Amino acid sequence: MGEFKVHRVRFFDYMPSAIRALAFQPQREKIAVARTSGSVEIFNCADRFFQEKIIPGREQAATEALAWVGDRLFSAGLNGVISEYDLENQKVKYTIDAFGGPMWTIASNQQGTHLAVGCEDGTVKLFEVCEGKIQFEKNLAKQKGRILSLSWHPSGSRIVAGMMDMIRVFNTETGQSVHRLLVERGIGASRSVECVVWGVVYLSDGTIISGDSSGKVKIWDDLTGTLIKSHQVTKWDVLALSVSQDETSVVAGTSEGTVVQFQFLSVVLGQEDKEWVQTRIFKNHTHDVRAVLELGTAVVSGGMDTQFVVRPLLDKIEERGPECVLRKIQFPHRSLVSCAKKAGLLLFQYPGHLELWRLGESDGHGASGSVLPVKRKPEKLLHLKIKGEEHICCSAVSPCGEWIAYSTVASFRLYRLHCDNNNVSITKVSKLPKVLSSANQICFSSDSSKLFAASTCSSVHVVSLSQTVHKFVCTLKPKSGETLLTTAVHLLAASEDGKWLASANSDREVQIYNLTKMKLHSTVPVYNSGVTAMAIHPTTNNLFMVHADQQVFEYSIEEKKYTDWSRQVQRNGLHYLWLARDTPVTNVTFNPKNPTHIILHDAYMFCIIDQTLPLPDSSSQFYNQLTLRSLPEKDRTKHSHAFKMCKTFKELMFVELMEDQSLVAVERPLVEIAAQLPAPVRQKKFAT
Amino acid sequence: MVEQSGVRVVRCGGNKINFRAPIITKDCRFLICGSGDSVKVFSTSTEECVHVLEGHTDQVTGVALNPANHLQVYSCSADGTVRLWDFIDGILIKTFIFGYPILSLYVSEKHAGVIFVIVAMENQNKGENFQLLALHLPKVPDQEVEAKDMFAVLCDISPNPGSTAFGQGGEYIASALGLRLNVYFFRKQKTYRFSLKATDKKGAKNAFTCVACHPKDDCIATGHEDGKIRLWRNFNQKKEYTYSTQHWHHNAVSSLCFTPEGMHLLSGGVESVLVQWHCEEVNKKDFLPRLGGAISHIAVSSDGQMYCTSHSDNKINIIHCSFKLSAVIQGLVKGNIWTDLVIDSRTKALVMNGRPGHLQFYSLQQDKQLYSLDIVQQEYIYEEGLDQFEVMKAVFDVRGNWLATVEERGRDSDLEFALKLWGFNESAQSLELNTTITAAHQDRITSMCFSPSTETTMLVTAAKDGQFKVWLLGTDSETQKEQASWSCDFVGSYHGLQPTNCCFSSDGSLLAVSFEEVVTVWSSDTWGLLTTLCQPPGPIRELCFGRLSCSKYLLATTPKNLLCWNLLTCSLEWSTPMDVHLLRSDPLSDIIAAFCLHSKSSNLFVFRPSEPRPLFTQKAVCEGKVQRCVFAPRAEPLDSCDERFQWLNRSRLYYLTEKMELLSFSTQTEDERILKSRKQLLVDDSVAVTPFYLLLGKHRRQQEEEDKLNFMTNKVSERTQHPQASVAVKELLHTPAHVLPAASFLCSMFVNSLLISNTESREEKQPSEKDEDSDKEEDDSEEEMETGDGQQEIRTQGSVEEAPPKLSKAEEKELRRVRKTDFSWVTSLSSS
């Protein structure tokens, strides 16, 4: 496996923001996640919950709710505007002011014709969904007090609104209130506090389910407007509700960090008489669960502790597979760190600023696993704050460490770094080509002479960099002329010799461009899972790709086909433990000294694939480092296989091999993230 | 060794009443539970034992109300029979012979004529395996029926009866074993299995401990090792079953029970807190704490008005549904026993360690705890490893006026102990603390005894510090005169050796103290050392003086020998090589009982010190070592003519085995007598057995006895005396209809009884005053009630020396006055 000098980097203070809202698109099986930073992420449920798209947020966005209408995603926020997102190019398409003050909720009807938003001023506003825009239609009867939650009846004829101390049912035709359901306040000290109905769900049989701040989940009948049953779920608030597609299960997220499931079960087996019964409690969060989704086969929840948790419901899953594992997604599925291999610099991307660090140095030699003395401490060279409200969507540092580029939705900036002993200064490159208005992904060529910026419609702009002139070379476009709607590129990989550039977009297409001819060289066959990481081998110029379902492919660029090794992998199949890993590989790198070694990492391990060794078959021990160590030297070769895993590090954000054969591992321990979270609600623990 | 056919070992009281879950009858008036070989019926309002249903010959392992007739109860036993009883009248209706030991019993309304029993599986070579059988009860009029028609319902289940429960309407049966829950549906004849992982990430222990089924909904509640309660639903599907989890208990849930309407779920565990969960509002629960020992079973009456909990300290609490404790039925507490078994001569009660820090006074005749005396007088904290004061020794003086106790805490280095002396207060009728001596000795007290002499009240304590001390009750003139207290009178020692035992001779003139291998004999008047006895070497284990005719003998045991010295000659009279570990003399006769361990079972030898041959020997009286034994005087002596059993006439020998079973011996004559008393039908239960009733009934019964005595002496047929009171009429009127013979059969008997007999002339010769009384008796015959103990009947046949007490004139007058007083208010009180 080889020995490395490892930089254990712990100074990347990455802090994810809390999850505020979740919305599920059942046709495409996608989940939209809104975070308090204003960013919206799209996860693909069918593709192992791979984070396909990230729409960066902006200051004071305060997205409160999300709603899908067909393939279109809308959000409403406390800033009072409804936004529609351009999911292809990963940005906000347009915003429209609802003129009702801050908005707490947005809901679409099942027919996909209307959107309803609940406003601070007590109005429910209906918008008609038109081609390319939305059109205000009417206000429902204005109420006193804010509208906090909305749910359409599946027929679209009625809408239920959760308010302060009450629930209202509106007729959408007439706009009049049909029922006024009073929700009792909590007991004790909270009697004087208004009861907030945080979530409502309207079922097709006329049952209304509500969750409120007194900790109760209540079941109402809309025909008579009466309370059928009340379940005290928590001492604190019930913050979110979600119903499954078949309306047999409802989940409620609470302030205690629990998700409580209710099921529509027959009280006496074999009889039709059914009742909502509280059944399971899932506790996967430490803080408020602000949003939940019941997908039928899994319960998805997110909240203040920033984790996106997928809890599979094993009783609904037919066969054991990769869906059966509990997933906790803490980190974005793309790298926020870029590294200047030659200069030993690390660029960290925060939502609102960039940080450039120089790695420490050590000249000591020690035994394996020991800590070396640090000669020079790591040093923060730069803290670059961005201008404007938009958050950074991508950034890169050139391998020589001379150039830094970042892009927001609105602007693209390139800086030149002057490192003069201890004096660090940067100058903004002012005269950039006009086409570089924004980029989805930035990459430098290995000799730092070219800048590649992925732009709309999967196009990549190439800019040649020099000390003085920055010339736009050309725009590389995928050949297919008819597919103008191709989605944004989220990965770029340039070859070491400067000949090739590979780009991957969220439609799972991988294009390879010839940089000498400046045109498309070939297209890798589309695989049915997104590419999570890829890189071009420095010596063989093979493109190495890892997909969200943990499959690995090696594609020979020159021969335009998969390599023999890749075919062998596909023939043999990967080890089931490798396929069962629940976080995607986010970075691929190579060891120039040992060309057969490929270094991969995901959030919990990094791994070296040795292409010369045989692949593990399903009967062999996969995590075999410890057994190998105990074996005598002769037997090791017999038992060793291609995958060598290393789990010594805490949660990993980035692993890269530097020019000087030292390994950089950027760790972000989850305990440190948890320590920065606000205190959770007080809970009595036994024996305290 | 000759087989002693006449004597058998019996469990005679102090049985576990918490072995299996009790049941409450439909009207909530009685609580029925198995107790040893019998089934006991208690009154829920008065806590009195109303009936003892005897007939099983081994441990009763389950009781259940007959679903077809709520006045009948089934009981099953390890003797392989199921018996059906009428618990109102206390009679056996039917016996179903099954043949294999039964571990538990279930009934279901839906399955008429079938009962379900748990038995050990046959032909299983590896370990114990149990199965649930459905047993068809044949509908034959015979008293004893063989029930052979059965089929297996579930195999490989837990022997614990709480792990199996019938579901809603008897549609299915749920049974848990280890980590698996099995649900068997009778209609589909299909079993669904649900398993849990042994441990999850949080280290929870998921093994099932108990199961209960909701009576109305299809919901199964299961208790778990880590204190969780799971409510299972939708369990007729292999995959889409679901459960919710509740957690309050911090240790294993030992019992679960739903109320009949399914509104509440009751749970209990080692915390001895009864928790009532509201099924509608899951998070709401009520608690009833401090119930005593760990809860082992919970049962609910069929109308949901009463709950009862059995506890590990042999107690049943009856709890009203408003969550108030309404009655406590306390059995003999068998926890850690450090004290000897002692008989309190006042109450004739057995005294031993009861609740922690207490002495319990247990009446062996009535088989109930009289009271519990707090010796330590400190709050007991239920926590493991906490060193708390415990009563280690307790001794009564001969008349029961004084009680000496020793309580201890700590190990050898930091030993704390106190000697307490308790005097009987006549006015308060209870023992009161008189003197506390905190440092009576330097080291642990090994033995103590009161002087049996009537003149002085004297206590001798021997301790490990090499001294024995004599304590005297002195009226200190300087302090208050009425408050006599104890003080040390004499300190004796012998060559610095550690005294191990001390013992007074029966007249109190001699004190024998054993110092390791030497027995010293002291005069109690002068405290001079009279003699030392140390024939065969070996540490003295037990020391005991002979009584009555054998009072000149002193007996001692060493690990190798049983020794007997004649104190007149100060020489060894005889010795036998025997490893006696327990030696006890009968206070009422001259015989001595010795237990010795031989090949893992204990043998009993009963002998007179004057004769080297044993009077009686019984081999293998129990498995393992006999822990303690005591002679308890009988209420009425037996008159066994067989020479071998005469030693049992005046006292009864009780002994405690390693398994904490209190056993005794019963002779054939005794058995017969009990059998006879049982045959008499019990009548009129309209009046609950209250202390008031017993007070009134006593006089009534006395009268009856005299009547009977008369019949016996006169040899006159009872039937002819008073037509109304005649046995035939009584039987006719008071026998439950379903056990009566045909009316045609009764008719002739009844008519016969009405005929005026020609012996009437002889009747006239009856003493007049008795006639009067008995005539009056007829008036209030409605209040007549006989308890099942049968003591009074025994007296009628009793030995000559124990003639029934004749009433003096004054007493008779007093009685008449009492009789004339209007006690109707008592009836109204007790019936309300």
Coordinates of N, CA and C in Angstrom, one line a residue, chain A residues 495-648:
Chain A
S495 N -6.2 16.5 -18.1 CA -5.1 15.6 -18.0 C -3.8 16.3 -17.7
E496 N -2.8 15.5 -17.2 CA -1.6 16.0 -16.8 C -0.8 16.6 -18.0
D497 N -0.9 16.0 -19.1 CA -0.1 16.4 -20.3 C -0.8 17.6 -21.0
G498 N -2.0 18.0 -20.5 CA -2.7 19.1 -21.1 C -3.4 18.8 -22.4
K499 N -3.6 17.6 -22.7 CA -4.2 17.2 -24.0 C -5.7 17.1 -23.9
W500 N -6.1 16.6 -22.7 CA -7.5 16.2 -22.6 C -8.2 16.9 -21.5
L501 N -9.5 17.0 -21.7 CA -10.4 17.5 -20.6 C -11.6 16.7 -20.6
A502 N -12.0 16.3 -19.4 CA -13.3 15.5 -19.3 C -14.2 16.3 -18.4
S503 N -15.5 16.3 -18.8 CA -16.5 17.0 -18.1 C -17.7 16.0 -17.8
A504 N -18.3 16.1 -16.7 CA -19.4 15.3 -16.3 C -20.6 16.2 -15.9
N505 N -21.8 15.9 -16.4 CA -22.9 16.7 -16.0 C -23.9 15.9 -15.2
S506 N -24.9 16.5 -14.7 CA -25.8 15.8 -13.8 C -26.8 15.0 -14.6
D507 N -26.7 15.0 -15.9 CA -27.5 14.1 -16.7 C -26.6 12.8 -16.9
R508 N -25.6 12.7 -16.2 CA -24.7 11.5 -16.2 C -23.9 11.3 -17.5
E509 N -23.8 12.4 -18.2 CA -23.0 12.3 -19.5 C -21.6 12.7 -19.2
V510 N -20.7 12.0 -19.7 CA -19.3 12.4 -19.6 C -18.7 12.6 -21.0
Q511 N -18.2 13.9 -21.2 CA -17.6 14.2 -22.5 C -16.1 14.4 -22.3
I512 N -15.4 14.0 -23.4 CA -13.9 14.1 -23.4 C -13.6 15.0 -24.5
Y513 N -12.9 16.1 -24.2 CA -12.5 17.1 -25.3 C -11.0 16.9 -25.5
N514 N -10.7 17.1 -26.8 CA -9.3 17.2 -27.2 C -8.8 18.6 -27.1
L515 N -7.9 18.9 -26.2 CA -7.5 20.3 -26.1 C -6.6 20.9 -27.1
T516 N -5.9 19.9 -27.8 CA -5.1 20.4 -28.9 C -5.9 20.8 -30.1
K517 N -7.0 20.0 -30.3 CA -7.8 20.3 -31.5 C -9.0 21.2 -31.0
M518 N -9.2 21.3 -29.7 CA -10.3 22.1 -29.2 C -11.6 21.6 -29.6
K519 N -11.8 20.3 -29.6 CA -13.1 19.8 -30.0 C -13.4 18.5 -29.3
L520 N -14.7 18.1 -29.4 CA -15.1 16.9 -28.6 C -14.4 15.7 -29.2
H521 N -13.8 15.0 -28.3 CA -13.1 13.8 -28.7 C -14.0 12.6 -28.7
S522 N -14.6 12.3 -27.6 CA -15.5 11.2 -27.5 C -16.5 11.4 -26.3
T523 N -17.5 10.6 -26.3 CA -18.4 10.6 -25.2 C -18.4 9.2 -24.6
V524 N -18.3 9.2 -23.3 CA -18.2 7.9 -22.5 C -19.7 7.4 -22.5
P525 N -19.9 6.1 -22.7 CA -21.2 5.5 -22.7 C -21.9 5.9 -21.3
V526 N -23.2 6.3 -21.5 CA -23.9 6.8 -20.3 C -24.2 5.6 -19.4
Y527 N -23.8 5.8 -18.1 CA -24.1 4.8 -17.1 C -25.3 5.3 -16.3
N528 N -26.1 4.4 -15.7 CA -27.3 4.9 -15.1 C -27.1 5.4 -13.6
S529 N -26.0 5.9 -13.3 CA -25.7 6.4 -12.0 C -24.8 7.6 -12.2
G530 N -25.0 8.6 -11.4 CA -24.2 9.9 -11.5 C -22.7 9.7 -11.2
V531 N -21.9 10.5 -11.9 CA -20.5 10.4 -11.6 C -20.2 11.2 -10.4
T532 N -19.6 10.6 -9.4 CA -19.3 11.4 -8.2 C -17.9 11.9 -8.1
A533 N -17.0 11.2 -8.8 CA -15.6 11.7 -8.9 C -15.0 11.1 -10.1
M534 N -14.0 11.9 -10.7 CA -13.3 11.3 -11.9 C -12.0 12.1 -12.0
A535 N -11.1 11.4 -12.7 CA -9.7 12.0 -12.9 C -9.1 11.3 -14.1
I536 N -8.2 12.0 -14.7 CA -7.4 11.4 -15.8 C -6.1 11.0 -15.3
H537 N -5.7 9.7 -15.7 CA -4.4 9.2 -15.2 C -3.3 10.0 -15.8
P538 N -2.3 10.4 -15.0 CA -1.2 11.2 -15.6 C -0.4 10.4 -16.6
T539 N -0.2 9.1 -16.5 CA 0.7 8.5 -17.5 C -0.1 7.8 -18.6
T540 N -1.2 7.1 -18.2 CA -1.8 6.3 -19.3 C -2.9 7.1 -19.9
N541 N -3.3 8.2 -19.4 CA -4.4 9.0 -19.9 C -5.7 8.2 -19.9
N542 N -5.9 7.4 -18.9 CA -7.2 6.7 -18.8 C -8.1 7.6 -17.9
L543 N -9.3 7.7 -18.2 CA -10.2 8.4 -17.4 C -10.8 7.5 -16.3
F544 N -10.6 7.8 -15.1 CA -11.1 6.9 -14.0 C -12.4 7.6 -13.4
M545 N -13.5 6.8 -13.4 CA -14.7 7.4 -12.9 C -15.3 6.5 -11.8
V546 N -15.8 7.2 -10.8 CA -16.6 6.5 -9.7 C -18.0 7.0 -9.7
H547 N -19.0 6.1 -9.7 CA -20.4 6.5 -9.7 C -21.0 6.4 -8.3
A548 N -22.2 7.0 -8.3 CA -22.9 7.0 -7.0 C -23.2 5.6 -6.5
D549 N -23.4 4.7 -7.3 CA -23.6 3.3 -6.9 C -22.4 2.5 -6.6
Q550 N -21.3 3.3 -6.4 CA -20.0 2.7 -6.1 C -19.3 1.9 -7.2
Q551 N -19.8 2.0 -8.4 CA -19.1 1.3 -9.5 C -18.0 2.1 -9.9
V552 N -16.9 1.5 -10.3 CA -15.7 2.2 -10.9 C -15.5 1.8 -12.3
F553 N -15.2 2.8 -13.1 CA -14.9 2.5 -14.5 C -13.6 3.2 -14.9
E554 N -12.9 2.5 -15.8 CA -11.7 3.1 -16.4 C -11.8 3.2 -17.9
Y555 N -11.7 4.3 -18.4 CA -12.0 4.5 -19.8 C -10.7 5.0 -20.5
S556 N -10.3 4.3 -21.5 CA -9.1 4.7 -22.2 C -9.5 5.8 -23.2
I557 N -8.9 7.0 -23.1 CA -9.3 8.1 -23.9 C -8.8 7.9 -25.3
E558 N -7.6 7.4 -25.4 CA -7.0 7.3 -26.7 C -7.7 6.2 -27.5
E559 N -8.1 5.1 -26.9 CA -8.7 4.0 -27.6 C -10.2 4.1 -27.6
K560 N -10.8 5.1 -26.9 CA -12.2 5.3 -26.8 C -13.0 4.1 -26.4
K561 N -12.4 3.4 -25.4 CA -13.2 2.3 -24.9 C -12.7 2.0 -23.5
Y562 N -13.5 1.2 -22.8 CA -13.2 0.8 -21.4 C -11.9 0.0 -21.4
T563 N -11.1 0.2 -20.5 CA -9.9 -0.6 -20.4 C -10.2 -2.1 -20.0
D564 N -9.2 -2.9 -20.2 CA -9.3 -4.3 -19.8 C -9.6 -4.5 -18.3
W565 N -8.9 -3.6 -17.5 CA -9.1 -3.7 -16.1 C -10.6 -3.4 -15.8
S566 N -11.1 -2.4 -16.4 CA -12.5 -2.0 -16.1 C -13.4 -3.1 -16.6
R567 N -13.2 -3.7 -17.7 CA -14.0 -4.8 -18.1 C -14.0 -5.9 -17.1
Q568 N -12.8 -6.2 -16.6 CA -12.6 -7.3 -15.6 C -13.4 -7.0 -14.3
V569 N -13.4 -5.7 -14.0 CA -14.1 -5.3 -12.8 C -15.6 -5.5 -13.0
Q570 N -16.1 -5.2 -14.2 CA -17.5 -5.4 -14.5 C -17.8 -6.8 -14.5
R571 N -16.9 -7.6 -15.1 CA -17.2 -9.0 -15.2 C -17.2 -9.7 -13.8
N572 N -16.2 -9.4 -13.0 CA -16.1 -10.0 -11.7 C -17.2 -9.4 -10.7
G573 N -17.5 -8.2 -10.9 CA -18.4 -7.5 -9.9 C -17.5 -7.1 -8.7
L574 N -18.0 -6.1 -8.1 CA -17.2 -5.6 -6.9 C -17.7 -6.3 -5.7
H575 N -16.9 -6.2 -4.7 CA -17.2 -6.8 -3.4 C -18.5 -6.2 -2.8
Y576 N -19.3 -7.0 -2.2 CA -20.6 -6.5 -1.7 C -20.4 -5.5 -0.6
L577 N -19.3 -5.6 0.1 CA -19.1 -4.5 1.2 C -18.7 -3.2 0.5
W578 N -18.1 -3.3 -0.6 CA -17.8 -2.0 -1.3 C -19.0 -1.4 -1.8
L579 N -19.9 -2.2 -2.4 CA -21.1 -1.7 -3.0 C -22.1 -1.2 -1.9
A580 N -21.9 -1.7 -0.6 CA -22.8 -1.3 0.4 C -22.4 0.0 1.1
R581 N -21.3 0.5 0.7 CA -20.8 1.8 1.3 C -21.9 2.9 1.1
D582 N -22.1 3.7 2.1 CA -23.3 4.6 2.0 C -22.9 6.0 1.7
T583 N -21.6 6.3 1.5 CA -21.3 7.7 1.1 C -20.5 7.6 -0.2
P584 N -20.8 8.5 -1.1 CA -20.1 8.4 -2.4 C -18.6 8.8 -2.4
V585 N -17.9 8.3 -3.3 CA -16.5 8.7 -3.4 C -16.5 10.1 -4.0
T586 N -15.7 11.0 -3.4 CA -15.8 12.4 -3.8 C -14.5 12.9 -4.4
N587 N -13.5 12.1 -4.4 CA -12.2 12.5 -5.1 C -11.4 11.3 -5.5
V588 N -10.8 11.5 -6.7 CA -9.9 10.4 -7.2 C -8.6 11.1 -7.5
T589 N -7.5 10.4 -7.1 CA -6.2 11.0 -7.4 C -5.2 9.8 -7.7
F590 N -4.1 10.1 -8.2 CA -3.2 9.1 -8.6 C -1.8 9.3 -8.0
N591 N -1.1 8.2 -7.9 CA 0.3 8.3 -7.4 C 1.2 8.2 -8.5
P592 N 1.9 9.4 -8.9 CA 2.8 9.3 -10.0 C 3.9 8.3 -9.9
K593 N 4.3 8.1 -8.6 CA 5.4 7.1 -8.4 C 5.0 5.7 -8.7
N594 N 3.7 5.5 -8.5 CA 3.2 4.1 -8.6 C 2.0 4.1 -9.5
P595 N 2.1 4.1 -10.8 CA 1.0 4.3 -11.7 C -0.2 3.4 -11.5
T596 N 0.1 2.2 -10.9 CA -1.1 1.3 -10.8 C -1.9 1.6 -9.6
H597 N -1.5 2.6 -8.8 CA -2.3 2.9 -7.6 C -3.3 4.0 -7.9
I598 N -4.5 3.8 -7.5 CA -5.5 4.9 -7.6 C -6.0 5.2 -6.2
I599 N -6.0 6.4 -5.9 CA -6.4 6.8 -4.5 C -7.8 7.4 -4.6
L600 N -8.7 6.8 -3.8 CA -10.1 7.3 -3.7 C -10.4 7.7 -2.3
H601 N -11.4 8.5 -2.1 CA -11.9 8.7 -0.7 C -13.3 9.0 -0.7
D602 N -14.0 8.6 0.4 CA -15.3 9.1 0.7 C -15.3 9.6 2.2
A603 N -16.4 9.9 2.7 CA -16.4 10.6 4.0 C -15.8 9.8 5.1
Y604 N -15.7 8.5 5.1 CA -15.3 7.8 6.2 C -14.0 7.0 6.0
M605 N -13.5 7.0 4.8 CA -12.2 6.2 4.5 C -11.5 6.8 3.3
F606 N -10.3 6.4 3.2 CA -9.7 6.5 1.8 C -9.1 5.2 1.4
C607 N -9.0 5.0 0.2 CA -8.8 3.7 -0.3 C -7.8 3.7 -1.5
I608 N -6.9 2.8 -1.5 CA -6.0 2.7 -2.7 C -6.4 1.4 -3.4
I609 N -6.6 1.6 -4.7 CA -6.9 0.5 -5.6 C -5.6 0.1 -6.3
D610 N -5.1 -1.0 -6.1 CA -3.9 -1.5 -6.8 C -4.4 -2.4 -8.0
Q611 N -4.1 -1.8 -9.2 CA -4.7 -2.5 -10.3 C -3.9 -3.8 -10.7
T612 N -2.8 -4.0 -10.1 CA -2.0 -5.2 -10.4 C -2.5 -6.4 -9.5
L613 N -3.2 -6.1 -8.4 CA -3.6 -7.2 -7.6 C -4.9 -7.7 -8.0
P614 N -5.2 -9.0 -7.7 CA -6.5 -9.5 -8.1 C -7.7 -8.8 -7.3
L615 N -8.8 -8.8 -8.0 CA -10.0 -8.2 -7.3 C -10.5 -9.2 -6.3
P616 N -11.1 -8.6 -5.2 CA -11.6 -9.5 -4.2 C -12.9 -10.2 -4.7
D617 N -13.1 -11.4 -4.4 CA -14.4 -12.1 -4.7 C -15.2 -12.0 -3.4
S618 N -16.4 -12.4 -3.5 CA -17.4 -12.2 -2.4 C -17.0 -13.0 -1.2
S619 N -16.3 -14.0 -1.4 CA -16.0 -14.8 -0.2 C -14.8 -14.3 0.6
S620 N -14.0 -13.5 0.0 CA -12.8 -13.0 0.6 C -13.1 -11.9 1.6
Q621 N -12.2 -11.7 2.5 CA -12.3 -10.7 3.5 C -12.0 -9.4 2.9
F622 N -12.9 -8.4 3.0 CA -12.7 -7.1 2.3 C -11.8 -6.2 3.1
Y623 N -12.2 -6.0 4.3 CA -11.3 -5.1 5.1 C -10.2 -6.0 5.8
N624 N -9.2 -6.2 5.0 CA -8.2 -7.2 5.5 C -6.9 -6.7 5.9
Q625 N -6.8 -5.4 6.2 CA -5.5 -4.9 6.6 C -4.9 -5.5 7.8
L626 N -5.8 -5.7 8.8 CA -5.3 -6.2 10.1 C -4.9 -7.6 10.0
T627 N -5.7 -8.4 9.2 CA -5.3 -9.8 9.1 C -4.0 -9.9 8.3
L628 N -3.9 -9.1 7.3 CA -2.6 -9.1 6.5 C -1.4 -8.8 7.4
R629 N -1.6 -7.9 8.2 CA -0.5 -7.5 9.1 C -0.1 -8.6 10.0
S630 N -1.0 -9.4 10.4 CA -0.7 -10.5 11.3 C -0.1 -11.7 10.6
L631 N -0.2 -11.7 9.3 CA 0.3 -12.9 8.5 C 1.8 -12.7 8.2
P632 N 2.5 -13.8 8.1 CA 3.9 -13.7 7.6 C 4.0 -13.2 6.2
E633 N 5.1 -12.6 5.9 CA 5.3 -11.9 4.6 C 4.9 -12.8 3.4
K634 N 5.2 -14.1 3.5 CA 4.9 -14.9 2.3 C 3.4 -15.0 2.0
D635 N 2.6 -15.2 3.1 CA 1.2 -15.4 2.8 C 0.5 -14.1 2.4
R636 N 1.1 -13.0 2.6 CA 0.4 -11.8 2.4 C -0.1 -11.6 1.0
T637 N 0.7 -12.0 0.1 CA 0.4 -11.8 -1.3 C -0.8 -12.7 -1.7
K638 N -0.9 -13.8 -1.0 CA -2.0 -14.7 -1.3 C -3.3 -14.2 -0.9
H639 N -3.3 -13.4 0.2 CA -4.5 -12.9 0.7 C -4.9 -11.5 0.3
S640 N -3.9 -10.8 -0.2 CA -4.2 -9.4 -0.5 C -5.0 -9.3 -1.8
H641 N -5.8 -8.2 -1.9 CA -6.5 -7.9 -3.1 C -6.4 -6.5 -3.4
A642 N -7.1 -6.0 -4.4 CA -6.9 -4.7 -5.0 C -7.3 -3.6 -4.1
F643 N -8.2 -3.8 -3.2 CA -8.7 -2.7 -2.4 C -8.0 -2.6 -1.1
K644 N -7.4 -1.5 -0.8 CA -6.8 -1.3 0.5 C -7.4 -0.1 1.2
M645 N -8.1 -0.3 2.3 CA -8.8 0.7 2.9 C -8.1 1.3 4.1
C646 N -8.3 2.5 4.3 CA -7.7 3.2 5.5 C -8.8 3.9 6.2
K647 N -9.0 3.6 7.5 CA -10.1 4.3 8.2 C -9.5 5.0 9.4
T648 N -8.3 5.3 9.4 CA -7.6 6.0 10.5 C -8.2 7.4 10.8

